[in-house]
C-alpha positions as a LaTeX table, in Angstrom:
\begin{tabular}{lrrr}
\hline
Residue & $x$ (\AA) & $y$ (\AA) & $z$ (\AA) \\
\hline
Met1 & $-8.75$ & $-178.78$ & 200.91 \\
Lys2 & $-11.05$ & $-175.80$ & 200.44 \\
Phe3 & $-14.30$ & $-175.70$ & 198.53 \\
Gly4 & $-17.48$ & $-173.73$ & 197.94 \\
Leu5 & $-20.86$ & $-175.18$ & 198.89 \\
Val6 & $-24.09$ & $-174.20$ & 197.12 \\
Ser7 & $-27.63$ & $-175.48$ & 196.71 \\
Asp8 & $-31.00$ & $-174.55$ & 195.23 \\
Ile9 & $-29.81$ & $-172.29$ & 192.43 \\
His10 & $-33.24$ & $-172.59$ & 190.79 \\
Gly11 & $-32.37$ & $-170.99$ & 187.48 \\
Asn12 & $-31.30$ & $-167.65$ & 189.01 \\
Leu13 & $-28.28$ & $-166.70$ & 186.90 \\
Pro14 & $-27.38$ & $-163.30$ & 188.44 \\
Ala15 & $-27.33$ & $-164.88$ & 191.91 \\
Leu16 & $-25.20$ & $-167.80$ & 190.73 \\
Glu17 & $-22.74$ & $-165.50$ & 188.95 \\
Glu18 & $-22.29$ & $-163.42$ & 192.10 \\
Val19 & $-21.58$ & $-166.55$ & 194.14 \\
Leu20 & $-19.06$ & $-167.78$ & 191.57 \\
Asp21 & $-17.37$ & $-164.37$ & 191.58 \\
Glu22 & $-17.06$ & $-164.59$ & 195.37 \\
Phe23 & $-15.48$ & $-168.03$ & 195.13 \\
Glu24 & $-13.05$ & $-166.72$ & 192.52 \\
Arg25 & $-12.09$ & $-163.79$ & 194.74 \\
Arg26 & $-11.28$ & $-166.31$ & 197.46 \\
His27 & $-9.38$ & $-168.60$ & 195.08 \\
Ile28 & $-11.83$ & $-171.47$ & 195.45 \\
Gly29 & $-11.85$ & $-173.85$ & 192.50 \\
Thr30 & $-13.78$ & $-176.84$ & 193.82 \\
Ile31 & $-17.52$ & $-176.38$ & 194.27 \\
Ile32 & $-20.13$ & $-178.78$ & 195.64 \\
Cys33 & $-23.76$ & $-178.32$ & 194.54 \\
Cys34 & $-26.58$ & $-179.98$ & 196.49 \\
Gly35 & $-29.08$ & $-179.93$ & 193.65 \\
Asp36 & $-32.13$ & $-178.07$ & 192.35 \\
Ile37 & $-30.14$ & $-176.27$ & 189.69 \\
Ile38 & $-33.33$ & $-175.48$ & 187.77 \\
Gly39 & $-36.96$ & $-174.65$ & 188.57 \\
Tyr40 & $-38.62$ & $-171.26$ & 189.22 \\
Gly41 & $-35.93$ & $-169.03$ & 187.69 \\
Pro42 & $-35.75$ & $-167.86$ & 184.06 \\
Trp43 & $-32.28$ & $-169.18$ & 183.18 \\
Pro44 & $-32.38$ & $-172.99$ & 183.53 \\
Asn45 & $-30.06$ & $-173.75$ & 180.62 \\
Glu46 & $-27.50$ & $-171.11$ & 181.52 \\
Cys47 & $-27.33$ & $-172.22$ & 185.16 \\
Ala48 & $-27.08$ & $-175.91$ & 184.31 \\
Met49 & $-24.30$ & $-175.28$ & 181.80 \\
Leu50 & $-22.39$ & $-173.18$ & 184.33 \\
Val51 & $-22.58$ & $-176.01$ & 186.85 \\
Arg52 & $-21.40$ & $-178.42$ & 184.16 \\
Asp53 & $-18.64$ & $-176.22$ & 182.76 \\
Arg54 & $-17.29$ & $-175.36$ & 186.22 \\
Lys55 & $-17.12$ & $-179.11$ & 186.87 \\
Met56 & $-19.04$ & $-178.81$ & 190.13 \\
Ile57 & $-19.54$ & $-181.94$ & 192.21 \\
Ala58 & $-23.33$ & $-181.98$ & 191.95 \\
Val59 & $-26.31$ & $-184.15$ & 192.82 \\
Arg60 & $-29.80$ & $-184.06$ & 191.36 \\
Gly61 & $-32.60$ & $-182.31$ & 193.25 \\
Asn62 & $-36.33$ & $-182.97$ & 193.19 \\
His63 & $-36.96$ & $-180.15$ & 190.69 \\
Asp64 & $-34.16$ & $-181.39$ & 188.46 \\
Thr65 & $-35.54$ & $-184.94$ & 188.63 \\
Leu66 & $-39.20$ & $-184.17$ & 187.99 \\
Ile67 & $-38.68$ & $-181.50$ & 185.34 \\
Val68 & $-36.25$ & $-183.63$ & 183.33 \\
Gly69 & $-38.66$ & $-186.58$ & 183.49 \\
Asp70 & $-41.67$ & $-187.05$ & 181.24 \\
Ser71 & $-44.28$ & $-187.63$ & 183.94 \\
Glu72 & $-46.84$ & $-185.12$ & 185.17 \\
Ile73 & $-45.43$ & $-182.76$ & 187.79 \\
Glu74 & $-48.05$ & $-183.55$ & 190.40 \\
Glu75 & $-45.84$ & $-183.42$ & 193.50 \\
Phe76 & $-45.32$ & $-179.65$ & 193.29 \\
Ser77 & $-47.50$ & $-176.83$ & 194.55 \\
Ser78 & $-49.52$ & $-175.03$ & 191.86 \\
Asn79 & $-46.93$ & $-172.25$ & 191.46 \\
Ala80 & $-44.02$ & $-174.68$ & 191.39 \\
Arg81 & $-45.88$ & $-176.91$ & 188.93 \\
Lys82 & $-46.51$ & $-173.98$ & 186.58 \\
Ala83 & $-42.85$ & $-172.95$ & 186.77 \\
Gly84 & $-41.75$ & $-176.56$ & 186.31 \\
Leu85 & $-43.81$ & $-177.04$ & 183.16 \\
Trp86 & $-42.45$ & $-173.78$ & 181.73 \\
Thr87 & $-38.89$ & $-174.83$ & 182.58 \\
Arg88 & $-39.39$ & $-178.24$ & 180.98 \\
Asp89 & $-40.36$ & $-176.53$ & 177.72 \\
Gln90 & $-37.20$ & $-174.39$ & 177.79 \\
Leu91 & $-34.65$ & $-177.14$ & 178.34 \\
Leu92 & $-32.11$ & $-177.76$ & 175.61 \\
Pro93 & $-31.20$ & $-181.40$ & 174.90 \\
Glu94 & $-27.73$ & $-180.93$ & 176.38 \\
Thr95 & $-29.23$ & $-179.47$ & 179.57 \\
Arg96 & $-31.63$ & $-182.37$ & 179.90 \\
Glu97 & $-28.82$ & $-184.88$ & 179.31 \\
Phe98 & $-26.57$ & $-183.24$ & 181.90 \\
Leu99 & $-29.23$ & $-183.06$ & 184.61 \\
Ala100 & $-30.32$ & $-186.64$ & 184.00 \\
Ser101 & $-26.71$ & $-187.78$ & 184.42 \\
Leu102 & $-26.39$ & $-186.37$ & 187.93 \\
Pro103 & $-26.49$ & $-188.84$ & 190.82 \\
Leu104 & $-28.89$ & $-188.76$ & 193.73 \\
Pro105 & $-27.12$ & $-189.05$ & 197.12 \\
Thr106 & $-23.42$ & $-189.70$ & 196.64 \\
Gln107 & $-20.67$ & $-190.45$ & 199.14 \\
Phe108 & $-16.95$ & $-189.73$ & 199.39 \\
Glu109 & $-14.37$ & $-190.72$ & 201.99 \\
Asn110 & $-15.18$ & $-188.04$ & 204.58 \\
Phe111 & $-18.48$ & $-186.54$ & 203.45 \\
Ala112 & $-21.71$ & $-187.32$ & 201.64 \\
Ile113 & $-23.97$ & $-185.13$ & 199.48 \\
Thr114 & $-27.71$ & $-185.25$ & 198.95 \\
His115 & $-30.35$ & $-182.77$ & 197.90 \\
Ala116 & $-32.91$ & $-183.34$ & 200.63 \\
Ser117 & $-32.45$ & $-186.40$ & 202.84 \\
Phe118 & $-30.06$ & $-189.30$ & 203.34 \\
Arg119 & $-32.93$ & $-191.72$ & 204.00 \\
Asp120 & $-36.40$ & $-192.55$ & 202.74 \\
Pro121 & $-38.42$ & $-190.49$ & 202.02 \\
Leu122 & $-35.68$ & $-189.06$ & 199.81 \\
Trp123 & $-37.34$ & $-185.66$ & 199.39 \\
Glu124 & $-38.15$ & $-185.00$ & 203.04 \\
Tyr125 & $-37.07$ & $-181.71$ & 204.62 \\
Ile126 & $-34.44$ & $-181.71$ & 207.36 \\
Phe127 & $-36.00$ & $-178.77$ & 209.17 \\
Asp128 & $-35.70$ & $-179.88$ & 212.78 \\
Arg129 & $-33.57$ & $-181.90$ & 215.17 \\
Arg130 & $-35.88$ & $-184.90$ & 215.12 \\
Val131 & $-35.50$ & $-185.42$ & 211.37 \\
Ala132 & $-31.80$ & $-184.61$ & 211.64 \\
Tyr133 & $-31.45$ & $-187.33$ & 214.29 \\
His134 & $-32.89$ & $-189.97$ & 211.97 \\
Asn135 & $-30.60$ & $-188.82$ & 209.16 \\
Phe136 & $-27.53$ & $-189.03$ & 211.37 \\
His137 & $-28.38$ & $-192.68$ & 211.96 \\
Val138 & $-28.09$ & $-193.51$ & 208.26 \\
Leu139 & $-25.23$ & $-191.12$ & 207.44 \\
Glu140 & $-21.99$ & $-193.09$ & 207.09 \\
Thr141 & $-19.57$ & $-190.15$ & 206.99 \\
Glu142 & $-18.43$ & $-187.37$ & 209.32 \\
Ile143 & $-20.36$ & $-184.69$ & 207.44 \\
Gly144 & $-23.43$ & $-184.66$ & 205.24 \\
Phe145 & $-24.14$ & $-181.73$ & 202.93 \\
Phe146 & $-27.76$ & $-181.14$ & 201.90 \\
Gly147 & $-30.19$ & $-178.49$ & 200.64 \\
His148 & $-33.92$ & $-178.46$ & 199.78 \\
Ser149 & $-35.18$ & $-176.26$ & 202.62 \\
His150 & $-33.60$ & $-173.06$ & 201.21 \\
Ile151 & $-32.54$ & $-172.20$ & 204.78 \\
Pro152 & $-28.89$ & $-172.26$ & 205.95 \\
Thr153 & $-28.70$ & $-174.83$ & 208.72 \\
Ile154 & $-26.14$ & $-176.77$ & 210.73 \\
Phe155 & $-26.94$ & $-179.73$ & 212.98 \\
Gln156 & $-24.33$ & $-181.53$ & 215.07 \\
Trp157 & $-24.45$ & $-184.84$ & 216.92 \\
Asn158 & $-22.10$ & $-186.93$ & 219.07 \\
Gly159 & $-24.47$ & $-189.77$ & 219.90 \\
Gly160 & $-26.62$ & $-187.84$ & 222.37 \\
Asp161 & $-28.98$ & $-184.96$ & 221.68 \\
Val162 & $-28.85$ & $-183.25$ & 218.29 \\
Leu163 & $-27.82$ & $-179.60$ & 218.54 \\
Gly164 & $-28.07$ & $-176.71$ & 216.12 \\
Gly165 & $-30.55$ & $-175.34$ & 213.63 \\
Gln166 & $-30.90$ & $-172.29$ & 211.40 \\
Ile167 & $-27.86$ & $-170.01$ & 211.17 \\
Val168 & $-27.48$ & $-166.35$ & 210.26 \\
Asp169 & $-25.08$ & $-164.05$ & 208.44 \\
Asp170 & $-21.40$ & $-164.02$ & 209.43 \\
Phe171 & $-21.70$ & $-167.40$ & 211.15 \\
Glu172 & $-18.49$ & $-169.43$ & 211.36 \\
Leu173 & $-18.00$ & $-172.88$ & 212.84 \\
Leu174 & $-14.94$ & $-174.96$ & 213.61 \\
Cys175 & $-16.22$ & $-178.52$ & 213.57 \\
Glu176 & $-15.17$ & $-180.74$ & 216.45 \\
Pro177 & $-13.48$ & $-184.01$ & 215.37 \\
Ser178 & $-15.66$ & $-185.98$ & 217.81 \\
Glu179 & $-18.91$ & $-184.60$ & 216.37 \\
Arg180 & $-20.84$ & $-185.35$ & 213.18 \\
Tyr181 & $-22.54$ & $-182.64$ & 211.14 \\
Leu182 & $-25.40$ & $-182.04$ & 208.72 \\
Ile183 & $-24.79$ & $-178.81$ & 206.82 \\
Asn184 & $-27.15$ & $-176.88$ & 204.52 \\
Pro185 & $-25.70$ & $-173.80$ & 202.74 \\
Gly186 & $-29.13$ & $-172.28$ & 202.09 \\
Ser187 & $-30.31$ & $-171.23$ & 198.64 \\
Val188 & $-28.40$ & $-169.36$ & 195.97 \\
Gly189 & $-31.44$ & $-168.43$ & 193.92 \\
Gln190 & $-34.47$ & $-168.42$ & 196.23 \\
Pro191 & $-33.69$ & $-168.04$ & 199.96 \\
Arg192 & $-36.60$ & $-168.65$ & 202.33 \\
Asp193 & $-35.20$ & $-167.28$ & 205.58 \\
Gly194 & $-36.27$ & $-163.66$ & 205.11 \\
Asp195 & $-32.90$ & $-162.60$ & 203.67 \\
Trp196 & $-33.07$ & $-162.09$ & 199.88 \\
Arg197 & $-29.29$ & $-162.27$ & 199.37 \\
Ala198 & $-27.76$ & $-165.32$ & 197.72 \\
Ser199 & $-26.57$ & $-167.84$ & 200.30 \\
Cys200 & $-23.51$ & $-170.08$ & 200.06 \\
Met201 & $-20.78$ & $-171.51$ & 202.27 \\
Ile202 & $-17.02$ & $-171.86$ & 202.23 \\
Val203 & $-15.68$ & $-175.06$ & 203.75 \\
Ala204 & $-12.03$ & $-175.69$ & 204.58 \\
Ala205 & $-10.65$ & $-179.03$ & 205.75 \\
Gln206 & $-7.16$ & $-179.50$ & 207.11 \\
Asn207 & $-5.64$ & $-182.17$ & 209.35 \\
Gly208 & $-9.03$ & $-183.67$ & 210.12 \\
Ala209 & $-10.64$ & $-180.35$ & 211.11 \\
Trp210 & $-13.48$ & $-178.69$ & 209.18 \\
Gln211 & $-14.16$ & $-174.95$ & 209.20 \\
Val212 & $-17.45$ & $-173.64$ & 207.81 \\
Gln213 & $-18.30$ & $-170.04$ & 206.96 \\
Ile214 & $-21.60$ & $-168.76$ & 205.57 \\
Arg215 & $-21.62$ & $-165.98$ & 202.98 \\
Arg216 & $-24.62$ & $-163.81$ & 202.00 \\
Leu217 & $-24.15$ & $-161.89$ & 198.76 \\
Glu218 & $-26.11$ & $-159.08$ & 197.16 \\
Tyr219 & $-26.96$ & $-159.35$ & 193.48 \\
Ser220 & $-29.31$ & $-157.75$ & 190.94 \\
Val221 & $-32.67$ & $-159.04$ & 192.18 \\
Glu222 & $-34.40$ & $-156.59$ & 189.83 \\
Glu223 & $-32.84$ & $-158.29$ & 186.81 \\
Thr224 & $-34.23$ & $-161.64$ & 187.91 \\
Arg225 & $-37.68$ & $-160.21$ & 188.65 \\
Glu226 & $-37.87$ & $-158.54$ & 185.25 \\
Glu227 & $-37.22$ & $-161.87$ & 183.52 \\
Met228 & $-39.70$ & $-163.89$ & 185.56 \\
\hline
\end{tabular}
């Protein structure tokens, strides 16, 4: 089993297309998306339809949830609220229907997926080991995939102290069978770790072992900026 892992696309089509091209070059067909497909970027419909048409295993993020809803977007910062209201006005009915159909946290046999957190509050950030520790206690699988922070991160835990944190380019990890992991691929469309390149991960599972590799990909940032 081999799959691509993405999160926080945020309507950035050139970044998403570069990531999908990378997965195609590596013959990866299955893709997991940890939410926030829309918000900020100028291509919400195109990105949502790509996620749908590629049959990604996706969950709904906080931007997806609030923008698709009819309530006031009060939980966002002023810039995010402005972008959210603009995005809401651009959504096609089929985009709105698709995003509304996505689940919140969802669980499979060996892994679970959420956008932000596996516990209440659902939209909390798993930035540090303390919050990761509390999430490990509610996680019912070996691995939990999440996003929301826009920073590639891996935490690991075997019942004692939580280890790990932010990771950098060219990082690879062979997961230990006795450990549990929380894994964030970073952001495709709006990284917040000082590296502008689109962030994604490639995950391979075989005979109970998981191997994780981060990929940082250059794309036409100028094209996105011109459309903002």
